[in-house]
mmCIF file of C-alpha atoms in Angstrom:
data_model
loop_
_atom_site.group_PDB
_atom_site.id
_atom_site.type_symbol
_atom_site.label_atom_id
_atom_site.label_comp_id
_atom_site.label_asym_id
_atom_site.label_seq_id
_atom_site.Cartn_x
_atom_site.Cartn_y
_atom_site.Cartn_z
ATOM 1 C CA UNK A 1 -38.243 -199.431 129.942
ATOM 2 C CA UNK A 2 -35.342 -197.532 130.860
ATOM 3 C CA UNK A 3 -35.618 -195.912 133.956
ATOM 4 C CA UNK A 4 -35.576 -192.197 131.880
ATOM 5 C CA UNK A 5 -38.285 -193.798 129.988
ATOM 6 C CA UNK A 6 -40.300 -194.334 132.839
ATOM 7 C CA UNK A 7 -39.940 -190.780 134.223
ATOM 8 C CA UNK A 8 -40.649 -189.153 131.140
ATOM 9 C CA UNK A 9 -44.144 -190.935 130.887
ATOM 10 C CA UNK A 10 -44.877 -190.743 134.472
ATOM 11 C CA UNK A 11 -44.635 -186.827 133.908
ATOM 12 C CA UNK A 12 -45.923 -186.767 130.773
ATOM 13 C CA UNK A 13 -49.337 -188.411 132.029
ATOM 14 C CA UNK A 14 -49.376 -186.544 135.129
ATOM 15 C CA UNK A 15 -48.932 -183.285 133.224
ATOM 16 C CA UNK A 16 -52.356 -184.701 131.144
ATOM 17 C CA UNK A 17 -54.154 -185.864 134.464
ATOM 18 C CA UNK A 18 -53.389 -182.307 136.469
ATOM 19 C CA UNK A 19 -55.076 -180.627 133.519
ATOM 20 C CA UNK A 20 -58.212 -182.230 133.508
ATOM 21 C CA UNK A 21 -58.532 -181.727 137.250
ATOM 22 C CA UNK A 22 -57.856 -177.885 137.446
ATOM 23 C CA UNK A 23 -61.183 -178.176 135.344
ATOM 24 C CA UNK A 24 -63.120 -180.078 138.375
ATOM 25 C CA UNK A 25 -64.819 -177.557 141.140
ATOM 26 C CA UNK A 26 -63.725 -179.786 144.102
ATOM 27 C CA UNK A 27 -60.094 -180.056 144.078
ATOM 28 C CA UNK A 28 -58.033 -176.971 144.354
ATOM 29 C CA UNK A 29 -54.141 -176.960 143.523
ATOM 30 C CA UNK A 30 -51.787 -174.916 145.989
ATOM 31 C CA UNK A 31 -49.105 -174.900 143.524
ATOM 32 C CA UNK A 32 -48.809 -174.490 139.902
ATOM 33 C CA UNK A 33 -46.724 -177.517 139.021
ATOM 34 C CA UNK A 34 -44.611 -177.063 136.667
ATOM 35 C CA UNK A 35 -42.649 -180.081 134.957
ATOM 36 C CA UNK A 36 -40.262 -179.844 137.288
ATOM 37 C CA UNK A 37 -39.675 -182.541 140.511
ATOM 38 C CA UNK A 38 -42.919 -180.712 141.992
ATOM 39 C CA UNK A 39 -45.200 -182.399 139.586
ATOM 40 C CA UNK A 40 -44.765 -185.817 141.286
ATOM 41 C CA UNK A 41 -45.633 -184.443 144.498
ATOM 42 C CA UNK A 42 -49.298 -182.979 144.255
ATOM 43 C CA UNK A 43 -50.901 -180.529 147.085
ATOM 44 C CA UNK A 44 -54.111 -179.401 146.645
ATOM 45 C CA UNK A 45 -57.356 -179.525 148.822
ATOM 46 C CA UNK A 46 -60.376 -181.751 148.551
ATOM 47 C CA UNK A 47 -63.534 -179.995 148.917
ATOM 48 C CA UNK A 48 -66.993 -181.565 150.707
ATOM 49 C CA UNK A 49 -70.049 -180.687 149.425
ATOM 50 C CA UNK A 50 -72.779 -182.650 150.100
ATOM 51 C CA UNK A 51 -75.472 -181.424 152.780
ATOM 52 C CA UNK A 52 -75.967 -185.126 153.516
ATOM 53 C CA UNK A 53 -72.115 -185.329 154.292
ATOM 54 C CA UNK A 54 -70.745 -185.225 158.302
ATOM 55 C CA UNK A 55 -67.665 -183.887 155.853
ATOM 56 C CA UNK A 56 -70.027 -181.314 154.554
ATOM 57 C CA UNK A 57 -67.726 -177.905 153.753
ATOM 58 C CA UNK A 58 -64.239 -179.339 154.627
ATOM 59 C CA UNK A 59 -61.904 -177.961 152.841
ATOM 60 C CA UNK A 60 -59.205 -180.721 153.362
ATOM 61 C CA UNK A 61 -55.647 -180.148 152.419
ATOM 62 C CA UNK A 62 -54.027 -183.315 151.491
ATOM 63 C CA UNK A 63 -50.527 -184.417 149.351
ATOM 64 C CA UNK A 64 -50.059 -187.230 146.647
ATOM 65 C CA UNK A 65 -46.635 -188.579 146.189
ATOM 66 C CA UNK A 66 -45.436 -190.635 142.560
ATOM 67 C CA UNK A 67 -42.556 -192.332 141.172
ATOM 68 C CA UNK A 68 -41.321 -193.122 137.920
ATOM 69 C CA UNK A 69 -43.029 -196.108 137.877
ATOM 70 C CA UNK A 70 -46.748 -194.216 137.675
ATOM 71 C CA UNK A 71 -48.873 -195.451 136.658
ATOM 72 C CA UNK A 72 -47.815 -199.001 136.974
ATOM 73 C CA UNK A 73 -47.592 -198.652 140.826
ATOM 74 C CA UNK A 74 -49.959 -196.533 142.612
ATOM 75 C CA UNK A 75 -49.441 -193.139 144.257
ATOM 76 C CA UNK A 76 -49.394 -192.292 147.970
ATOM 77 C CA UNK A 77 -52.163 -190.447 149.192
ATOM 78 C CA UNK A 78 -52.271 -188.418 152.888
ATOM 79 C CA UNK A 79 -54.481 -186.116 154.301
ATOM 80 C CA UNK A 80 -52.636 -183.058 155.629
ATOM 81 C CA UNK A 81 -54.812 -182.191 158.773
ATOM 82 C CA UNK A 82 -56.109 -184.987 160.937
ATOM 83 C CA UNK A 83 -59.352 -186.387 160.652
ATOM 84 C CA UNK A 84 -60.967 -188.696 163.025
ATOM 85 C CA UNK A 85 -62.814 -191.279 160.449
ATOM 86 C CA UNK A 86 -62.396 -195.024 160.830
ATOM 87 C CA UNK A 87 -60.018 -195.566 157.351
ATOM 88 C CA UNK A 88 -57.492 -192.836 158.334
ATOM 89 C CA UNK A 89 -54.648 -193.070 160.218
ATOM 90 C CA UNK A 90 -53.675 -190.964 162.796
ATOM 91 C CA UNK A 91 -50.789 -189.076 160.537
ATOM 92 C CA UNK A 92 -53.108 -188.786 157.465
ATOM 93 C CA UNK A 93 -52.947 -191.965 155.341
ATOM 94 C CA UNK A 94 -55.936 -193.833 154.042
ATOM 95 C CA UNK A 95 -56.742 -197.751 154.382
ATOM 96 C CA UNK A 96 -58.201 -197.856 151.240
ATOM 97 C CA UNK A 97 -58.315 -200.590 148.438
ATOM 98 C CA UNK A 98 -57.440 -198.732 145.447
ATOM 99 C CA UNK A 99 -54.373 -197.540 146.842
ATOM 100 C CA UNK A 100 -52.876 -201.236 147.425
ATOM 101 C CA UNK A 101 -50.406 -202.336 144.775
ATOM 102 C CA UNK A 102 -51.584 -204.260 141.624
ATOM 103 C CA UNK A 103 -53.008 -208.314 141.916
ATOM 104 C CA UNK A 104 -54.980 -209.929 143.956
ATOM 105 C CA UNK A 105 -54.188 -210.542 147.626
ATOM 106 C CA UNK A 106 -55.091 -213.770 149.385
ATOM 107 C CA UNK A 107 -54.281 -212.191 152.574
ATOM 108 C CA UNK A 108 -56.529 -209.627 152.889
ATOM 109 C CA UNK A 109 -59.150 -210.829 150.646
ATOM 110 C CA UNK A 110 -59.150 -208.024 147.903
ATOM 111 C CA UNK A 111 -59.880 -208.530 144.552
ATOM 112 C CA UNK A 112 -57.220 -207.903 141.819
ATOM 113 C CA UNK A 113 -60.801 -205.512 140.614
ATOM 114 C CA UNK A 114 -60.587 -203.351 143.678
ATOM 115 C CA UNK A 115 -57.146 -202.634 143.881
ATOM 116 C CA UNK A 116 -54.803 -200.296 141.624
ATOM 117 C CA UNK A 117 -54.498 -200.873 138.033
ATOM 118 C CA UNK A 118 -52.755 -198.642 135.282
ATOM 119 C CA UNK A 119 -56.500 -197.989 134.158
ATOM 120 C CA UNK A 120 -56.482 -195.909 137.226
ATOM 121 C CA UNK A 121 -55.983 -192.556 137.666
ATOM 122 C CA UNK A 122 -55.585 -189.907 140.066
ATOM 123 C CA UNK A 123 -59.216 -188.992 139.673
ATOM 124 C CA UNK A 124 -60.811 -192.136 140.452
ATOM 125 C CA UNK A 125 -58.488 -192.306 143.419
ATOM 126 C CA UNK A 126 -59.816 -188.632 144.859
ATOM 127 C CA UNK A 127 -63.394 -189.720 143.982
ATOM 128 C CA UNK A 128 -62.512 -192.738 146.042
ATOM 129 C CA UNK A 129 -61.614 -190.693 148.531
ATOM 130 C CA UNK A 130 -64.554 -188.745 149.145
ATOM 131 C CA UNK A 131 -66.570 -191.785 148.947
ATOM 132 C CA UNK A 132 -64.966 -193.007 151.769
ATOM 133 C CA UNK A 133 -65.274 -189.625 154.104
ATOM 134 C CA UNK A 134 -69.081 -190.330 153.492
ATOM 135 C CA UNK A 135 -69.194 -194.307 153.736
ATOM 136 C CA UNK A 136 -66.297 -195.722 155.675
ATOM 137 C CA UNK A 137 -65.664 -199.345 155.845
ATOM 138 C CA UNK A 138 -65.347 -200.116 159.577
ATOM 139 C CA UNK A 139 -64.851 -203.761 159.507
ATOM 140 C CA UNK A 140 -61.339 -203.149 158.824
ATOM 141 C CA UNK A 141 -60.380 -199.910 160.659
ATOM 142 C CA UNK A 142 -56.787 -197.909 160.277
ATOM 143 C CA UNK A 143 -58.372 -195.650 163.393
ATOM 144 C CA UNK A 144 -60.486 -198.724 165.654
ATOM 145 C CA UNK A 145 -61.838 -195.433 168.572
ATOM 146 C CA UNK A 146 -63.230 -193.590 165.291
ATOM 147 C CA UNK A 147 -64.690 -196.898 164.417
ATOM 148 C CA UNK A 148 -66.336 -197.597 167.417
ATOM 149 C CA UNK A 149 -67.652 -194.311 167.730
ATOM 150 C CA UNK A 150 -69.052 -194.272 164.338
ATOM 151 C CA UNK A 151 -70.726 -197.429 165.435
ATOM 152 C CA UNK A 152 -71.757 -196.758 168.697
ATOM 153 C CA UNK A 153 -72.177 -192.817 169.425
ATOM 154 C CA UNK A 154 -72.737 -191.978 165.937
ATOM 155 C CA UNK A 155 -73.728 -188.241 167.603
ATOM 156 C CA UNK A 156 -70.497 -188.096 168.846
ATOM 157 C CA UNK A 157 -68.759 -188.562 165.714
ATOM 158 C CA UNK A 158 -70.838 -186.187 163.396
ATOM 159 C CA UNK A 159 -69.737 -183.348 165.929
ATOM 160 C CA UNK A 160 -66.307 -184.197 165.942
ATOM 161 C CA UNK A 161 -66.443 -184.331 161.719
ATOM 162 C CA UNK A 162 -68.411 -180.752 162.445
ATOM 163 C CA UNK A 163 -65.312 -179.708 164.342
ATOM 164 C CA UNK A 164 -62.866 -181.166 161.833
ATOM 165 C CA UNK A 165 -64.826 -179.294 158.891
ATOM 166 C CA UNK A 166 -64.663 -175.570 161.028
ATOM 167 C CA UNK A 167 -60.845 -176.077 161.492
ATOM 168 C CA UNK A 168 -60.217 -177.004 157.559
ATOM 169 C CA UNK A 169 -61.757 -174.057 156.480
ATOM 170 C CA UNK A 170 -59.078 -171.912 158.147
ATOM 171 C CA UNK A 171 -56.831 -173.265 155.564
ATOM 172 C CA UNK A 172 -59.305 -172.049 152.669
ATOM 173 C CA UNK A 173 -56.497 -168.922 150.303
ATOM 174 C CA UNK A 174 -57.567 -165.705 150.525
ATOM 175 C CA UNK A 175 -59.649 -164.678 148.016
ATOM 176 C CA UNK A 176 -60.904 -168.396 147.312
ATOM 177 C CA UNK A 177 -64.672 -169.028 147.213
ATOM 178 C CA UNK A 178 -65.670 -172.361 148.341
ATOM 179 C CA UNK A 179 -68.526 -173.655 145.894
ATOM 180 C CA UNK A 180 -71.746 -174.159 146.970
ATOM 181 C CA UNK A 181 -72.607 -177.295 144.457
ATOM 182 C CA UNK A 182 -70.433 -179.349 142.230
ATOM 183 C CA UNK A 183 -73.303 -179.027 139.347
ATOM 184 C CA UNK A 184 -72.422 -176.699 136.314
ATOM 185 C CA UNK A 185 -74.281 -173.138 136.860
ATOM 186 C CA UNK A 186 -77.151 -173.118 134.274
ATOM 187 C CA UNK A 187 -77.726 -170.406 131.786
ATOM 188 C CA UNK A 188 -78.932 -167.372 132.705
ATOM 189 C CA UNK A 189 -82.982 -167.063 131.861
ATOM 190 C CA UNK A 190 -83.777 -165.208 128.607
ATOM 191 C CA UNK A 191 -86.454 -162.560 129.306
ATOM 192 C CA UNK A 192 -89.573 -162.269 127.449
ATOM 193 C CA UNK A 193 -88.550 -159.767 124.441
ATOM 194 C CA UNK A 194 -91.265 -157.052 124.507
ATOM 195 C CA UNK A 195 -90.055 -156.049 120.938
ATOM 196 C CA UNK A 196 -91.402 -159.778 119.735
ATOM 197 C CA UNK A 197 -95.084 -158.165 120.980
ATOM 198 C CA UNK A 198 -95.098 -155.107 118.881
ATOM 199 C CA UNK A 199 -94.554 -156.149 115.357
ATOM 200 C CA UNK A 200 -96.549 -154.643 113.104
ATOM 201 C CA UNK A 201 -99.672 -156.379 111.071
ATOM 202 C CA UNK A 202 -97.714 -155.981 107.622
ATOM 203 C CA UNK A 203 -94.723 -158.219 109.493
ATOM 204 C CA UNK A 204 -96.930 -160.933 110.116
ATOM 205 C CA UNK A 205 -99.032 -160.459 107.130
ATOM 206 C CA UNK A 206 -98.200 -164.242 105.251
ATOM 207 C CA UNK A 207 -99.592 -162.895 101.531
ATOM 208 C CA UNK A 208 -102.979 -164.276 101.791
ATOM 209 C CA UNK A 209 -104.945 -161.467 101.578
ATOM 210 C CA UNK A 210 -102.701 -159.650 99.089
ATOM 211 C CA UNK A 211 -103.111 -162.342 96.291
ATOM 212 C CA UNK A 212 -106.734 -162.226 96.464
ATOM 213 C CA UNK A 213 -106.459 -158.088 96.381
ATOM 214 C CA UNK A 214 -104.269 -158.730 93.150
ATOM 215 C CA UNK A 215 -106.468 -160.758 91.377
ATOM 216 C CA UNK A 216 -109.608 -158.286 91.785
ATOM 217 C CA UNK A 217 -107.458 -155.232 91.022
ATOM 218 C CA UNK A 218 -106.306 -157.921 87.464
ATOM 219 C CA UNK A 219 -109.765 -158.180 86.571
ATOM 220 C CA UNK A 220 -111.713 -155.589 87.858
ATOM 221 C CA UNK A 221 -115.052 -156.359 85.556
ATOM 222 C CA UNK A 222 -114.860 -159.734 86.740
ATOM 223 C CA UNK A 223 -118.550 -160.017 87.963
ATOM 224 C CA UNK A 224 -119.826 -157.993 85.224
ATOM 225 C CA UNK A 225 -118.199 -159.822 81.974
ATOM 226 C CA UNK A 226 -118.180 -163.243 83.829
ATOM 227 C CA UNK A 227 -122.174 -163.756 82.960
ATOM 228 C CA UNK A 228 -125.492 -161.448 81.585
ATOM 229 C CA UNK A 229 -127.525 -160.069 83.816
ATOM 230 C CA UNK A 230 -131.114 -160.806 84.396
ATOM 231 C CA UNK A 231 -132.653 -158.196 82.091
ATOM 232 C CA UNK A 232 -130.609 -159.787 78.819
ATOM 233 C CA UNK A 233 -131.288 -163.301 79.687
ATOM 234 C CA UNK A 234 -135.042 -162.366 79.735
ATOM 235 C CA UNK A 235 -134.456 -160.349 76.061
ATOM 236 C CA UNK A 236 -132.669 -163.483 74.800
ATOM 237 C CA UNK A 237 -135.074 -166.282 75.850
ATOM 238 C CA UNK A 238 -138.173 -163.681 74.271
ATOM 239 C CA UNK A 239 -136.464 -163.920 70.898
ATOM 240 C CA UNK A 240 -135.807 -167.160 70.798
ATOM 241 C CA UNK A 241 -139.689 -168.114 71.104
ATOM 242 C CA UNK A 242 -140.252 -165.594 68.659
#
């Protein structure tokens, strides 16, 4: 594939992925990112809305850089604010398997399934980043001090995380409302329609009684013509005996 062809393919895929991500509530893009060079450099914020997370309520600005080799090579990711975390370097870059080049790495022990592949995408990277924030890998930390703090002084780590969250909220753009939940908003509850219970008897009449009434009208003398009365039966019996 030529370099020009690769660049076109990368931009087309990135435009498609960005369109999908714009509908997500946990990411907020800072720019419009038209199909110029800006498309190869994304600026956005990831939002942590998880009551069980030490970083709950955080608005963390970040950027991703792509090359013409995307999606065959992984993008680069870094946070634009300092975050004390075992897997985040001081410059904001992450130590995370999904951003490592494709293929198995014997030295690190990472399997190919853990690392980048063209089947991955921006959304899978960002979801992995959010998971990493809540569940750090402390066996091979990028920030050793943060790893020790997380392991031995958890309350201090949580307090540090809360301070980071408060600081990050100063980056929320004017007019932007932080989501309180990532769950879809339930449809409004329908109120009882009082008019339903005000239906007339005529509207609820399914025709059962009408049918009987019609029969009576068509045969008004049904009982009189349907047989003889007792006096007529006696006269007939007397005539027969004679």
